[in-house]
Coordinates of C-alpha atoms and ligand atoms in Angstrom, one line a residue:
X594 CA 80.4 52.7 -18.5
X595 CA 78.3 49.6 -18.0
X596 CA 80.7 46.4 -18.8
X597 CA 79.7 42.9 -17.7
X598 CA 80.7 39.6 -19.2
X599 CA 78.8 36.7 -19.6
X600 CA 80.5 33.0 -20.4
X601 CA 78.9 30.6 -22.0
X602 CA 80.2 27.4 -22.5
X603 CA 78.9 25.1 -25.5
X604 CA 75.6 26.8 -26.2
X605 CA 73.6 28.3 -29.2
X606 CA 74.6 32.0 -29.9
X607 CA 72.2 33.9 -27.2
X608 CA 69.6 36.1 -29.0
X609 CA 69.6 39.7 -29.8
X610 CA 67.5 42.3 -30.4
X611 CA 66.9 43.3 -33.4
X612 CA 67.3 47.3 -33.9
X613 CA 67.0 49.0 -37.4
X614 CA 67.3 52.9 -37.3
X615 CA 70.7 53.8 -37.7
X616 CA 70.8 54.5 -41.4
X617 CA 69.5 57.6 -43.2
X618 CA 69.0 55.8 -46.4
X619 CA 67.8 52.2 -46.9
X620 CA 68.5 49.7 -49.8
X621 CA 67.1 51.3 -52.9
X622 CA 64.6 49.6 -54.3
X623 CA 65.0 50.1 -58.0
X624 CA 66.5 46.3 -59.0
X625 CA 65.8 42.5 -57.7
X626 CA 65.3 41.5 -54.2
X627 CA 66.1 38.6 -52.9
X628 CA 64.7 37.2 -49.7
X629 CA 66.1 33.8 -48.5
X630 CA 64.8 31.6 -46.3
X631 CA 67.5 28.5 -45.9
X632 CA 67.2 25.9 -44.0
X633 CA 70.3 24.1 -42.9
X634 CA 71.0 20.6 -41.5
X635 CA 74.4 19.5 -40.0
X636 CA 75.2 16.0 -39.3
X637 CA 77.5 14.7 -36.8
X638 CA 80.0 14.0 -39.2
X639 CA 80.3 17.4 -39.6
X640 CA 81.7 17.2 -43.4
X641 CA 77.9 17.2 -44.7
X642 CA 75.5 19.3 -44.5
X643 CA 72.2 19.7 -46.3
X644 CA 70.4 22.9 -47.5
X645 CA 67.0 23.5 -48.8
X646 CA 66.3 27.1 -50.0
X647 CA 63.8 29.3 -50.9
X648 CA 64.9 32.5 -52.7
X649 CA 61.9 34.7 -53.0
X650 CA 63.1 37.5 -55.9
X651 CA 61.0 40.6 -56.4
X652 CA 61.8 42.7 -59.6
X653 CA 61.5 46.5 -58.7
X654 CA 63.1 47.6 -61.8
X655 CA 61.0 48.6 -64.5
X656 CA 62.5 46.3 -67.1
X657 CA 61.1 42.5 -67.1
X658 CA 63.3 39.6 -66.2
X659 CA 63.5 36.7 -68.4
X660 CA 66.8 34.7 -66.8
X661 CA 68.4 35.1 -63.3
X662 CA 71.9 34.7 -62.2
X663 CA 73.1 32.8 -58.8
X664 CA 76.8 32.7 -58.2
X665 CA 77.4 29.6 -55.9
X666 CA 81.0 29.3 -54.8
X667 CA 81.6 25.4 -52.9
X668 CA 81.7 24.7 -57.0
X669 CA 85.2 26.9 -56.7
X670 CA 86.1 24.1 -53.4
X671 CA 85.6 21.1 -55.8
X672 CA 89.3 21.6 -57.6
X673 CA 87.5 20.7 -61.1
X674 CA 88.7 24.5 -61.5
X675 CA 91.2 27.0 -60.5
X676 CA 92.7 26.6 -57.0
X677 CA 90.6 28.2 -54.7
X678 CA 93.8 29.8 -52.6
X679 CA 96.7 31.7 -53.8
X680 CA 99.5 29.7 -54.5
X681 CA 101.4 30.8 -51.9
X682 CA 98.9 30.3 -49.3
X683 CA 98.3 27.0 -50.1
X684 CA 99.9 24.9 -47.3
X685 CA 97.8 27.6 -44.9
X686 CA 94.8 27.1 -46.4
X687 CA 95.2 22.7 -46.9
X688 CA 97.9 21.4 -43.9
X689 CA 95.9 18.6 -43.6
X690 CA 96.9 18.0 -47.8
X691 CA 94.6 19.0 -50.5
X692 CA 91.1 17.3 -51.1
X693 CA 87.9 18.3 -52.7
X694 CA 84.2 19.4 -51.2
X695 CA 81.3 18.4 -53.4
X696 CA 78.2 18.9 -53.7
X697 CA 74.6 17.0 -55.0
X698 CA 72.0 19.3 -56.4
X699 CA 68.1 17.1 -55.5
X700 CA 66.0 20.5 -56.6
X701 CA 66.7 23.5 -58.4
X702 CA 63.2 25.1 -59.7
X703 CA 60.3 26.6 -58.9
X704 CA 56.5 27.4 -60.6
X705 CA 58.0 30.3 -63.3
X706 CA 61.2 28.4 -64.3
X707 CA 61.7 26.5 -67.8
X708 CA 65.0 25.5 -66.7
X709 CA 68.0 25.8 -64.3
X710 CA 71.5 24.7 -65.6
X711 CA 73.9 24.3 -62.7
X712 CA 77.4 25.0 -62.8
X713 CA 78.1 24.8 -66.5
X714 CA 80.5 28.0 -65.7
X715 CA 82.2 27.8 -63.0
X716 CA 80.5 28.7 -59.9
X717 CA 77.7 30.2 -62.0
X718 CA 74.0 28.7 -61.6
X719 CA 71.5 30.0 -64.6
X720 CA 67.8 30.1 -64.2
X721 CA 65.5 30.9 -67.3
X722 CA 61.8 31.8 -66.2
X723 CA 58.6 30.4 -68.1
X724 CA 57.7 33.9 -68.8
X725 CA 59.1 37.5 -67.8
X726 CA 59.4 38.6 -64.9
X727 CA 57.6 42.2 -64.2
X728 CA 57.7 45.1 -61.8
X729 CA 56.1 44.3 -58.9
X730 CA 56.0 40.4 -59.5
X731 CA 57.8 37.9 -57.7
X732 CA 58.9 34.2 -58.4
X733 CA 60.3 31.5 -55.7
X734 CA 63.1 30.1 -56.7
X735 CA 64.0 26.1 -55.1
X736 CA 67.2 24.2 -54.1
X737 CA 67.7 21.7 -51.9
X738 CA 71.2 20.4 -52.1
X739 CA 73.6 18.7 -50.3
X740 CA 77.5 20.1 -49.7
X741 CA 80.4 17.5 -48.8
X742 CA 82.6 20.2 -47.1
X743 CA 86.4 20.0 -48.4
X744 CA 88.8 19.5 -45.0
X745 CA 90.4 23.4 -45.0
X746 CA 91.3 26.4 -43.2
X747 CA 89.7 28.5 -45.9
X748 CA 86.4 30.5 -45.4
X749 CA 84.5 27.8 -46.7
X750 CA 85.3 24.4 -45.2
X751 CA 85.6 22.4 -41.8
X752 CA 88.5 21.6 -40.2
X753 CA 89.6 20.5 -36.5
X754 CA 87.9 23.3 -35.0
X755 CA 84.9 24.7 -36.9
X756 CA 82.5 24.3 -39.8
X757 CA 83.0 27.7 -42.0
X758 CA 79.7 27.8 -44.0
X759 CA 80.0 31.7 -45.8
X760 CA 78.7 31.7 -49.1
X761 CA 77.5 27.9 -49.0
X762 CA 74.6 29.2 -51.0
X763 CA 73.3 30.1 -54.6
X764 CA 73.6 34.1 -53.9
X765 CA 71.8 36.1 -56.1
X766 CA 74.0 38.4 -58.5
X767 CA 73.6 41.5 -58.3
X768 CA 71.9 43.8 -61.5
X769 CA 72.5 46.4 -63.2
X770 CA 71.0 48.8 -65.9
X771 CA 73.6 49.7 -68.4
X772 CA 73.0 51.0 -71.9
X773 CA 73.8 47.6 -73.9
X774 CA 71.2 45.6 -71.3
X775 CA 68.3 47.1 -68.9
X776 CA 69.3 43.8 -66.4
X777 CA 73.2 42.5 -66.4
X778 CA 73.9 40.2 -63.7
X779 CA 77.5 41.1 -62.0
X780 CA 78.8 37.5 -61.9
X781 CA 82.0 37.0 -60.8
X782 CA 83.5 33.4 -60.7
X783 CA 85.4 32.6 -57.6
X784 CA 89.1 34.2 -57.4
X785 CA 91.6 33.2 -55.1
X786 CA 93.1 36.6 -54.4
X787 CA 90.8 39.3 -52.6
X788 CA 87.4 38.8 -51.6
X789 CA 84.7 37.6 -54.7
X790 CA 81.8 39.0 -53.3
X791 CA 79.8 41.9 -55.0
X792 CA 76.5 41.4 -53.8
X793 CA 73.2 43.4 -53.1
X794 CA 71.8 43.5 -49.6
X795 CA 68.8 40.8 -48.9
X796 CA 66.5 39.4 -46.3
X797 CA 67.3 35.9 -44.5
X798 CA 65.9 34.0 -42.5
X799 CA 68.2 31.0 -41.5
X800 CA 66.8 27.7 -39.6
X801 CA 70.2 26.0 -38.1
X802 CA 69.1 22.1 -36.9
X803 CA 72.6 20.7 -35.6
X804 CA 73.9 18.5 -32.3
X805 CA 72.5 19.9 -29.4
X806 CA 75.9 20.8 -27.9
X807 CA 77.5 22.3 -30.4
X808 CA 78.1 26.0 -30.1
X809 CA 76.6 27.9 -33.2
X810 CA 77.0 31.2 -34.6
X811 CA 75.3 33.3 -37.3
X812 CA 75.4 36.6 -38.8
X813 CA 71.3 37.4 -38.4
X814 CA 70.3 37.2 -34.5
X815 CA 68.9 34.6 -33.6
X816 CA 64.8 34.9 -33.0
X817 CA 63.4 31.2 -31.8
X818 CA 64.9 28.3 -30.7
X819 CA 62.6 25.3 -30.7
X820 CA 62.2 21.7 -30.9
X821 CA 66.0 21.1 -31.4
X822 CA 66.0 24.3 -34.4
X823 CA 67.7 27.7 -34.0
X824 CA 66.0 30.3 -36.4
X825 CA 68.3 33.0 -37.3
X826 CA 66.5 36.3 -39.3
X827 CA 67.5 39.7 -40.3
X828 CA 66.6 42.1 -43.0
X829 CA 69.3 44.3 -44.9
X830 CA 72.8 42.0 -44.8
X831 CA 75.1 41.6 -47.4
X832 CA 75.4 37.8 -46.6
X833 CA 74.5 35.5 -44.3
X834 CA 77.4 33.4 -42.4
X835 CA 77.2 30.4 -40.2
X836 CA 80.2 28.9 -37.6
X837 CA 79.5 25.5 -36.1
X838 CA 81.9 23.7 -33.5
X839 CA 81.4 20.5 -31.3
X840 CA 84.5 22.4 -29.1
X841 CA 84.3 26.1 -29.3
X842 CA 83.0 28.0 -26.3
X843 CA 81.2 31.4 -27.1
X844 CA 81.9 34.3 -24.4
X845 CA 79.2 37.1 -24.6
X846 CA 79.9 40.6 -23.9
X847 CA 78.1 43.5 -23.9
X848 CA 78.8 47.2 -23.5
X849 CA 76.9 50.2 -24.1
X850 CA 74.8 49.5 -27.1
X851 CA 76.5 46.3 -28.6
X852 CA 76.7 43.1 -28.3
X853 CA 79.9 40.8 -28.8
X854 CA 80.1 37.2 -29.0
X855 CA 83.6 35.3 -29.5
X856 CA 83.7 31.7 -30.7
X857 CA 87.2 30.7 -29.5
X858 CA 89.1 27.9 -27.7
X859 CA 88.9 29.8 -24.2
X860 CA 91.8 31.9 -24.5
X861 CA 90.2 34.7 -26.8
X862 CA 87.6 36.3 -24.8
X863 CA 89.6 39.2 -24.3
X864 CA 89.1 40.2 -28.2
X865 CA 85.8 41.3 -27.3
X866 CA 87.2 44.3 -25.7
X867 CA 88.9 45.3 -29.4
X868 CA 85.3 44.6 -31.2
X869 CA 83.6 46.6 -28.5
X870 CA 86.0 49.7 -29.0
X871 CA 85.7 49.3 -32.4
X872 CA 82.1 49.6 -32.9
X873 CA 81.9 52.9 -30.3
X874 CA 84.5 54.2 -32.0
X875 CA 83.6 54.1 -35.6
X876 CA 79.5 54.4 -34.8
X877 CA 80.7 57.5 -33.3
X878 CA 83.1 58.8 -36.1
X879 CA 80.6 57.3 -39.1
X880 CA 77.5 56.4 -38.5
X881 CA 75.5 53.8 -36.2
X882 CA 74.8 49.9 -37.2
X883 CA 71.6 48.4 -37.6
X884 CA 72.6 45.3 -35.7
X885 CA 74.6 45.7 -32.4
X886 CA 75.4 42.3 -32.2
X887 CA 78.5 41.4 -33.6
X888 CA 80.7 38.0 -33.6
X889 CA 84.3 37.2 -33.9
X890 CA 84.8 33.7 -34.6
X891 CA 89.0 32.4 -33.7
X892 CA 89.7 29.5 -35.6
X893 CA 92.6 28.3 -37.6
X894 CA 92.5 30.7 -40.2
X895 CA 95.0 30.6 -44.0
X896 CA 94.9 34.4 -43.7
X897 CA 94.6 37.0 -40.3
X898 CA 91.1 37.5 -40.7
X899 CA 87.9 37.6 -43.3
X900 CA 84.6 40.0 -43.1
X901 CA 81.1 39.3 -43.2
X902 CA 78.4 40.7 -42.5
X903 CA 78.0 41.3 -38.1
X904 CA 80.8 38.9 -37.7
X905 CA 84.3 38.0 -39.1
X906 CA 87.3 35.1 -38.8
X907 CA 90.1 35.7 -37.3
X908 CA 93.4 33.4 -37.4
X909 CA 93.8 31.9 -33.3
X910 CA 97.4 31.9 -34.1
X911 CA 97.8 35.6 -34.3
X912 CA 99.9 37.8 -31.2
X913 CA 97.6 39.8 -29.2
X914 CA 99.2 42.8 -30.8
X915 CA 98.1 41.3 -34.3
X916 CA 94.6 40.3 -33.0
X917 CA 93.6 43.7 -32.0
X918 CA 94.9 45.3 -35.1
X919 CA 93.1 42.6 -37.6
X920 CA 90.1 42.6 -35.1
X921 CA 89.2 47.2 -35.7
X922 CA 90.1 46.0 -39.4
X923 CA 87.1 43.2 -40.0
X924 CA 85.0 45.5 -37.3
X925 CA 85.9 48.7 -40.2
X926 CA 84.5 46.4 -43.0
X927 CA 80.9 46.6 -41.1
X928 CA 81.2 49.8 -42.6
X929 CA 83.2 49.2 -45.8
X930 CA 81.8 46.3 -47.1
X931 CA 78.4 45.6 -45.5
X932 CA 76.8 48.7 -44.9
X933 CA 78.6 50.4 -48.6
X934 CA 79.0 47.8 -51.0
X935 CA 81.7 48.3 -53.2
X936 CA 82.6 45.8 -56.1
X937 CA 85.5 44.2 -54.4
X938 CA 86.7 42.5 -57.7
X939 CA 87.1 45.6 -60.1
X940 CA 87.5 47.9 -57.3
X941 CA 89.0 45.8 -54.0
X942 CA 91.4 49.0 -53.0
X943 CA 87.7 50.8 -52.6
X944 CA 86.8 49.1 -49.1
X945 CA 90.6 48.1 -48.0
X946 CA 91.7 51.7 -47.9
X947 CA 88.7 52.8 -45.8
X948 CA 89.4 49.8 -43.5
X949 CA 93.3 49.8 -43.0
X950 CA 92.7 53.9 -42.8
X951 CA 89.6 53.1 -40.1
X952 CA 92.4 50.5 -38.4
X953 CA 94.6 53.9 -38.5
X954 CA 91.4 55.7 -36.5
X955 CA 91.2 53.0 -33.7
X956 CA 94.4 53.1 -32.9
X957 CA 94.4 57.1 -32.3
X958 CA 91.3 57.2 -31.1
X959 CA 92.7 54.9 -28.3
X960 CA 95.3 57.2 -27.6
X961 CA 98.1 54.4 -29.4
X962 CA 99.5 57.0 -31.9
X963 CA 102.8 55.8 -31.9
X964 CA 101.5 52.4 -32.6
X965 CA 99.2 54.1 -35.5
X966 CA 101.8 55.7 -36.7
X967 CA 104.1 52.5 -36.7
X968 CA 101.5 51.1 -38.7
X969 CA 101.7 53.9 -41.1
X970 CA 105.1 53.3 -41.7
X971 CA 104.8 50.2 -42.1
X972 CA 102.3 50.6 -44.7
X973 CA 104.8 52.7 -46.4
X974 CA 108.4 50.6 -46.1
X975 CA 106.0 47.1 -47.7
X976 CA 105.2 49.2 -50.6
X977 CA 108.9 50.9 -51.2
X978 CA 110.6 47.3 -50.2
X979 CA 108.0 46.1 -53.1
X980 CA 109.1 48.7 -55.4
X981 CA 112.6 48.7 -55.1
X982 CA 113.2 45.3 -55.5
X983 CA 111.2 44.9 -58.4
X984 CA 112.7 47.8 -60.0
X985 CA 116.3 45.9 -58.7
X986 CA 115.2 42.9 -60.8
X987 CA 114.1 45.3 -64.2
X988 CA 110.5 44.8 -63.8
X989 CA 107.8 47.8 -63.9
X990 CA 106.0 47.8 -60.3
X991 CA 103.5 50.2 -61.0
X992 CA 101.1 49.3 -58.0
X993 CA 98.3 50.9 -60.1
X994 CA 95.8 50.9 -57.4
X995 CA 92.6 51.2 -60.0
X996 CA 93.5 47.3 -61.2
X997 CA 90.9 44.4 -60.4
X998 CA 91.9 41.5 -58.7
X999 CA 92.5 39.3 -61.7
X1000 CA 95.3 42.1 -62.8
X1001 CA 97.9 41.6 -60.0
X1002 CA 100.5 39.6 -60.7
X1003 CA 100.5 37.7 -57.5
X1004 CA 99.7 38.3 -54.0
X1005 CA 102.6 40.4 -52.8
X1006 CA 101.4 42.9 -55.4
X1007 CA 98.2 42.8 -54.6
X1008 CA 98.8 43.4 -50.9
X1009 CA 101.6 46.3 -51.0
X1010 CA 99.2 47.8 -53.8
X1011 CA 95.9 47.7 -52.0
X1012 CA 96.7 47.5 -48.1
X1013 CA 99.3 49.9 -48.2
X1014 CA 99.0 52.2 -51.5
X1015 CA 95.8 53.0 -50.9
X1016 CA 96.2 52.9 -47.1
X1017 CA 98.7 55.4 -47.5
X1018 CA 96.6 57.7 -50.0
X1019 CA 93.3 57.6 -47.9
X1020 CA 95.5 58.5 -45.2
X1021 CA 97.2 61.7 -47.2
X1022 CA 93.8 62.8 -48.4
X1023 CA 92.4 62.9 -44.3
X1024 CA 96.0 64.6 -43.7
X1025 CA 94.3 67.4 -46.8
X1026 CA 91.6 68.3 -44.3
X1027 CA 91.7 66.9 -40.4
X1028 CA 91.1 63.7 -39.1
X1029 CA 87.6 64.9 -38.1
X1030 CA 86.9 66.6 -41.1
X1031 CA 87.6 63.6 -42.7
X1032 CA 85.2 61.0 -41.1
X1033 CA 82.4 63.4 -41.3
X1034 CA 82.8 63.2 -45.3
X1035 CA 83.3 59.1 -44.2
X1036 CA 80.1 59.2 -42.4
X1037 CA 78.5 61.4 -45.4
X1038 CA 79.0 58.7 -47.4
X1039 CA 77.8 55.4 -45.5
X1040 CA 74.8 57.0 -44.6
X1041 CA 74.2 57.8 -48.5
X1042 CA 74.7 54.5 -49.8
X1043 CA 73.9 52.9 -46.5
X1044 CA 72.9 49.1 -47.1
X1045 CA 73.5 50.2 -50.8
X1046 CA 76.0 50.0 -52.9
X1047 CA 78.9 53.0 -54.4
X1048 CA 80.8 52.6 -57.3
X1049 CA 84.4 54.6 -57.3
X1050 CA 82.9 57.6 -58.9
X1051 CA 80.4 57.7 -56.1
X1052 CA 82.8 57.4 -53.2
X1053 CA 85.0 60.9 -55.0
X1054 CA 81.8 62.6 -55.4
X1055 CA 80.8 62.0 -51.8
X1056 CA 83.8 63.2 -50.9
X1057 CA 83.2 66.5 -53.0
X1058 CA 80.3 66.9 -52.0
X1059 CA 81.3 67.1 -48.3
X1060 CA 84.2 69.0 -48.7
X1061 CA 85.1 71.1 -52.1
X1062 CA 88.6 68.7 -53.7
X1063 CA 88.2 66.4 -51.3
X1064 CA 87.2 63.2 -53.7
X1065 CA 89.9 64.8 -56.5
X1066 CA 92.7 64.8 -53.6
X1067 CA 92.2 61.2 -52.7
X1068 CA 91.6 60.3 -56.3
X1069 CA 95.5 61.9 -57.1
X1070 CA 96.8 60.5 -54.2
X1071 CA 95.5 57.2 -55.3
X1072 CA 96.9 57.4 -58.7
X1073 CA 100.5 59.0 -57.8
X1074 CA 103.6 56.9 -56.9
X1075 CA 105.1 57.8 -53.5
X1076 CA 108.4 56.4 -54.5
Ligands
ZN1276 ZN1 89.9 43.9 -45.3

């Protein structure tokens, strides 16, 4: 096993290669495409940053387009609107006290559009074209804009660490053919528990001009740096996600086929080594990724750790026992979340399970089963503590795992029912057939709806398919109480 390590201190991510031929199936092209080229400028104040974007969108659907939808989330940081954080998490998410981003929109059209109304939803930007938009054609669609970032330790945000840009951008909503409308936009306005972000799979190509000797990372390998400019690009991702710091260092390793780069304060390299195992371990058990480069950026964090596509946040506060377990959980979501889509608002359980059941994987895989199975009970004593003590106060705690986000009552809830519930049924239905037998149905279905996107029907049938009652056993062990 070839294992070499490679510290870089205060430099530009180091550039990857670029490798696409892991997935049977790619992106079907039967809706909009969006390719984004975004170019981003950070000042040295590092609270503002300006963005000028092109979104070229390409309707493959058969039914023309008159209006598009752009969901654009630092309007959910400007606290004209909902909290952005759970209550409870709010001292996490603002110690430095609660303030406001903003942002200044310069631009927002483009040759085909009549008009563009900004934000008069929350978090919801609303283009109508000049005409309809046909299969086959395409349309650019302009912004330039500039973000005042809010002071946070939130995905979104800077604080005495980093700059979090993730979904600094107008992203286009994803669309779907239903009976009432050939073209529905999913638009979801920002919520505060679970992750917001139901989104197709598009291009990007990302130039990054900041100070020199800041250390930079983005979720598309980088391809030129020149002139003072870093060009990140990459077909296929689910998002596009960009870590600045004037004080991070980045270590670089590399084993076997991928690539790991850690953003941290010089005391996290060794979280590399849980990435690395990660990726071998679930590439072997699901299916390969079409970018072996892969970042973990350690940074003051309000939760243990968010996913995004090739990369993911983890809190620098966590125990190294903590750190690997959060670490094979935002490595899982490579496959359950960027690779299958999932609507993480109506159906958040639907990637969760997968990845606290993956987490379970790791930690076997490693030879750890004691540890897995410590984990397992724990999954189980959260949700009966939950139970019980809501039952000891008269309340109903159903922990109905098929609720979306908005339905739980508040973040406890939320947690027991979709960590744990469904941790716990995903791990009864692989206990139906073998752990093997299991993550061959798994790899069945991410390289179906590889770079695609599976509603809950089409993660059961998957399951069928693979194995007869499969799908049906984790759908009843999903919907049972344990307790
Ligand atoms: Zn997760």
């Amino acid at each position: 096993m070839k294992f070499f390590v490679l510290t870089v201190t205060v430099l530009l991510m180091l550039s990857s290669v670029f490798i696409f031929t892991s997935c049977e199936s790619v992106s079907a092209q039967e809706n909009l495409h969006a390719d984004y080229n975004i170019t981003v400028d950070v000042d040295d104040a590092e609270n503002k940053v300006s963005v000028s974007q092109t979104t070229r969108i390409t309707n493959y659907s058969d039914s023309p387009v008159k209006n598009l939808v752009f969901a654009f989330y630092p309007d959910a940081f400007t606290l004209k609107n909902p909290l952005p954080v759970d209550p409870s998490m709010l001292s996490a998410a603002y110690p430095y006290g609660i303030n406001a981003g903003g942002y200044v929109f310069y631009q927002a059209n483009g040759n085909d559009v009549e008009s563009a109304t900004i934000c008069k939803t929350p978090c919801k930007i609303e283009i109508e074209l000049l005409s309809p938009l046909k299969n086959g054609d395409s349309t650019d669609i302009n912004f330039d804009f500039d973000l005042t970032l809010p002071l946070n330790n939130a995905r979104y945000g800077y604080n005495d660490f980093s700059i979090n840009l993730t979904f600094f951008y107008p992203v286009l909503c994803r669309s779907v053919s239903d009976d009432v409308d050939p073209t529905r936009f999913v638009f979801y306005e920002y919520e505060s528990t679970g992750d917001p972000f139901v989104f197709d799979c598009a291009d990007y190509e990302l130039t990054l001009n900041c100070p020199r000797d800041w250390a930079a990372i983005c979720s598309a390998p980088e391809i030129k740096s020149q002139d003072g400019k870093t060009i990140f690009k990459a077909d296929g991702l689910r998002d596009i996600a960009l870590f600045m710091s004037p004080v991070a260092q980045i270590s670089t390793i590399t084993q076997n086929d991928y690539t790991v780069n850690v953003m941290h304060d010089g005391t996290r390299e060794y979280a590399a080594g849980y990435a690395l195992d990660a990726l071998q371990i679930f590439s072997d058990a699901f299916c390969e990724l079409p970018v072996k480069t892969y970042s973990l950026i350690f940074t003051p964090f309000m939760t243990s750790g968010a996913e995004f596509s090739n990369a993911a946040v983890i809190c620098n506060s966590l125990s190294f026992t903590q750190t690997e377990k959060v670490v094979a959980h935002e490595v899982a979501h490579q496959w359950w979340y960027y690779l299958v889509g999932s609507d993480q608002v109506a159906a958040p359980w639907q990637d969760e399970s997968l990845a606290q059941w993956s987490t379970l994987l790791y930690f076997d895989k490693k030879n750890m089963r004691p540890y897995a199975d410590a984990l397992r009970n724990q999954y189980h004593i959260s949700y009966t503590d939950y139970v019980s003590s809501q039952r000891a106060l008269g309340e109903t705690a159903s922990c109905d795992v098929f609720r979306a986000t908005t339905d739980y009552r508040d973040y406890t809830d939320y947690y027991v029912t979709v960590y744990c519930k469904a941790a716990i049924a995903a791990d009864i239905a692989a206990k139906s057939v073998t752990t093997d037998v299991f993550c061959k149905a798994l790899s069945a279905y991410a390289k179906q709806y590889c770079l695609d996107f599976a509603e809950t029907e089409d993660l059961f049938k998957s399951l069928d398919d693979s194995v007869k009652g499969l799908g049906g056993a984790l759908k009843s062990s999903l919907s049972v109480s344990f307790y």
